[in-house]
């Protein structure tokens, strides 16, 4: 299939992997603490037998999920690409199910940068692009790159709106 657009080449920050691993670790620790407390309460107060079996099943499922959560950030980083020109914003992601999106600049309604505590610690920002039907995000860009990209997208979107 012929496409006049080449595959996007710009990558996320390498620190994205660190941020994602830390975030997943925090989530896993909280989940295992809650599960541990529930298992203790089940043992201490002798809840119905089926509750204990459900908690054990959740614990068994949680272990492979926790292991996967440490491998997933590397896959995300290796397969995330973005690029833009005056007409389109290109987003490509996915290791198993590759998704390649072209967002026309004429359809972009707003663009913003977001920065949570973990992203701030590593000097990163996420860029959020809203269209009438959906929201797209480019996660974990260096702050300067994210601000420049946000401004450039806003400029191209406004130019296309004025030309129409």
Coordinates of C-alpha atoms in Angstrom, one line a residue:
X1 CA 0.0 0.0 0.0
X2 CA 1.4 3.4 -1.0
X3 CA 1.5 6.1 1.6
X4 CA 2.8 9.6 0.8
X5 CA 3.8 10.0 4.4
X6 CA 6.9 8.3 5.7
X7 CA 6.8 6.5 9.1
X8 CA 7.3 9.0 12.0
X9 CA 10.9 9.1 13.2
X10 CA 10.9 11.3 16.4
X11 CA 11.2 9.3 19.7
X12 CA 10.2 9.9 23.3
X13 CA 12.7 10.7 26.0
X14 CA 14.8 7.8 27.3
X15 CA 13.7 8.8 30.8
X16 CA 10.2 7.7 29.9
X17 CA 11.1 4.1 30.7
X18 CA 12.2 5.2 34.2
X19 CA 9.0 7.2 34.8
X20 CA 6.8 4.3 33.6
X21 CA 8.7 1.7 35.7
X22 CA 8.4 3.9 38.9
X23 CA 4.7 4.5 38.2
X24 CA 4.1 0.7 37.7
X25 CA 6.1 -0.1 40.8
X26 CA 4.0 2.3 42.9
X27 CA 0.8 0.8 41.5
X28 CA 2.0 -2.8 42.1
X29 CA 3.1 -2.0 45.7
X30 CA -0.3 -0.4 46.5
X31 CA -2.1 -3.3 44.9
X32 CA -0.1 -6.0 46.8
X33 CA -0.5 -4.1 50.1
X34 CA -4.3 -3.9 49.7
X35 CA -4.4 -7.6 48.7
X36 CA -2.2 -8.5 51.7
X37 CA -4.5 -6.6 54.1
X38 CA -7.5 -8.4 52.7
X39 CA -5.9 -11.8 53.0
X40 CA -4.9 -11.0 56.6
X41 CA -8.5 -9.8 57.4
X42 CA -9.9 -13.0 55.8
X43 CA -7.6 -15.1 58.0
X44 CA -8.2 -13.0 61.1
X45 CA -12.0 -12.8 60.9
X46 CA -12.7 -16.1 59.1
X47 CA -14.8 -14.7 56.3
X48 CA -16.7 -17.0 54.1
X49 CA -14.5 -19.6 52.4
X50 CA -15.2 -18.4 48.8
X51 CA -13.8 -14.9 49.7
X52 CA -10.4 -16.5 50.6
X53 CA -10.4 -18.4 47.3
X54 CA -11.1 -15.2 45.3
X55 CA -8.3 -13.4 47.1
X56 CA -5.9 -16.2 46.4
X57 CA -6.9 -16.2 42.8
X58 CA -6.3 -12.4 42.6
X59 CA -2.8 -12.9 44.2
X60 CA -1.9 -15.6 41.6
X61 CA -3.1 -13.4 38.7
X62 CA -1.3 -10.3 40.2
X63 CA 2.2 -11.9 40.1
X64 CA 2.5 -12.3 36.3
X65 CA 0.8 -9.0 35.9
X66 CA 3.5 -7.3 38.1
X67 CA 6.2 -9.0 36.1
X68 CA 4.7 -7.9 32.8
X69 CA 4.5 -4.3 34.1
X70 CA 8.3 -4.2 34.3
X71 CA 8.7 -5.4 30.7
X72 CA 5.9 -3.2 29.2
X73 CA 7.7 0.2 29.5
X74 CA 10.6 -1.0 27.3
X75 CA 8.1 -2.2 24.6
X76 CA 6.3 1.1 24.8
X77 CA 9.5 3.2 24.4
X78 CA 10.8 1.1 21.5
X79 CA 7.6 1.3 19.5
X80 CA 6.4 4.9 20.2
X81 CA 7.1 7.4 17.4
X82 CA 5.6 10.8 16.4
X83 CA 6.2 13.4 13.7
X84 CA 4.4 16.3 12.3
X85 CA 4.2 18.6 9.3
X86 CA 2.0 21.5 8.3
X87 CA -0.9 19.2 7.4
X88 CA -0.8 16.2 9.7
X89 CA 0.4 15.0 13.1
X90 CA 1.5 11.4 12.9
X91 CA 1.4 9.1 15.9
X92 CA 2.7 5.5 15.8
X93 CA 2.6 3.1 18.7
X94 CA 2.1 -0.6 19.6
X95 CA 4.4 -3.6 19.6
X96 CA 1.8 -6.4 18.8
X97 CA -1.0 -4.3 17.5
X98 CA 0.7 -1.4 15.7
X99 CA -1.4 1.7 15.5
X100 CA -0.5 4.5 13.1
X101 CA -2.7 7.6 13.4
X102 CA -2.8 10.7 11.2
X103 CA -4.4 13.7 12.8
X104 CA -5.2 16.5 10.4
X105 CA -4.1 19.9 11.6
X106 CA -7.5 21.3 10.5
X107 CA -9.3 19.1 13.1
X108 CA -7.2 20.0 16.1
X109 CA -9.2 22.1 18.6
X110 CA -6.7 22.4 21.4
X111 CA -3.2 21.3 22.5
X112 CA -1.8 21.3 26.0
X113 CA 1.1 20.1 28.0
X114 CA 0.8 18.1 31.2
X115 CA 3.3 17.4 33.9
X116 CA 2.8 15.2 36.9
X117 CA 5.2 14.8 39.9
X118 CA 7.1 11.9 38.3
X119 CA 7.4 13.7 34.9
X120 CA 8.5 16.9 36.7
X121 CA 11.2 15.0 38.5
X122 CA 12.8 14.0 35.2
X123 CA 12.0 17.2 33.4
X124 CA 9.4 15.7 31.1
X125 CA 6.0 16.7 29.8
X126 CA 3.1 15.0 27.9
X127 CA 1.5 16.7 25.0
X128 CA -2.3 16.3 24.8
X129 CA -4.0 17.0 21.5
X130 CA -7.8 17.3 21.4
X131 CA -10.0 17.0 18.3
X132 CA -13.7 17.0 18.1
X133 CA -14.0 13.2 18.4
X134 CA -11.0 12.1 20.4
X135 CA -8.0 13.0 22.5
X136 CA -4.4 12.0 21.5
X137 CA -1.4 12.2 23.7
X138 CA 2.4 12.1 23.2
X139 CA 3.8 10.9 26.5
X140 CA 7.1 11.8 28.1
X141 CA 8.9 14.4 26.0
X142 CA 11.6 16.6 27.3
X143 CA 9.9 19.8 28.6
X144 CA 11.5 22.1 26.0
X145 CA 10.6 19.8 23.1
X146 CA 7.1 19.4 24.4
X147 CA 6.6 23.2 24.7
X148 CA 8.0 23.7 21.2
X149 CA 5.8 20.9 19.7
X150 CA 2.7 22.3 21.5
X151 CA 3.4 25.8 20.1
X152 CA 4.1 24.5 16.6
X153 CA 1.0 22.4 16.5
X154 CA -1.1 25.3 17.7
X155 CA 0.5 27.5 15.0
X156 CA -0.2 25.0 12.2
X157 CA -3.7 24.3 13.4
X158 CA -4.5 28.1 13.5
X159 CA -3.0 28.7 10.1
X160 CA -5.1 25.9 8.6
X161 CA -8.2 27.2 10.3
X162 CA -7.6 30.7 8.9
X163 CA -7.0 29.4 5.3
X164 CA -10.3 27.4 5.2

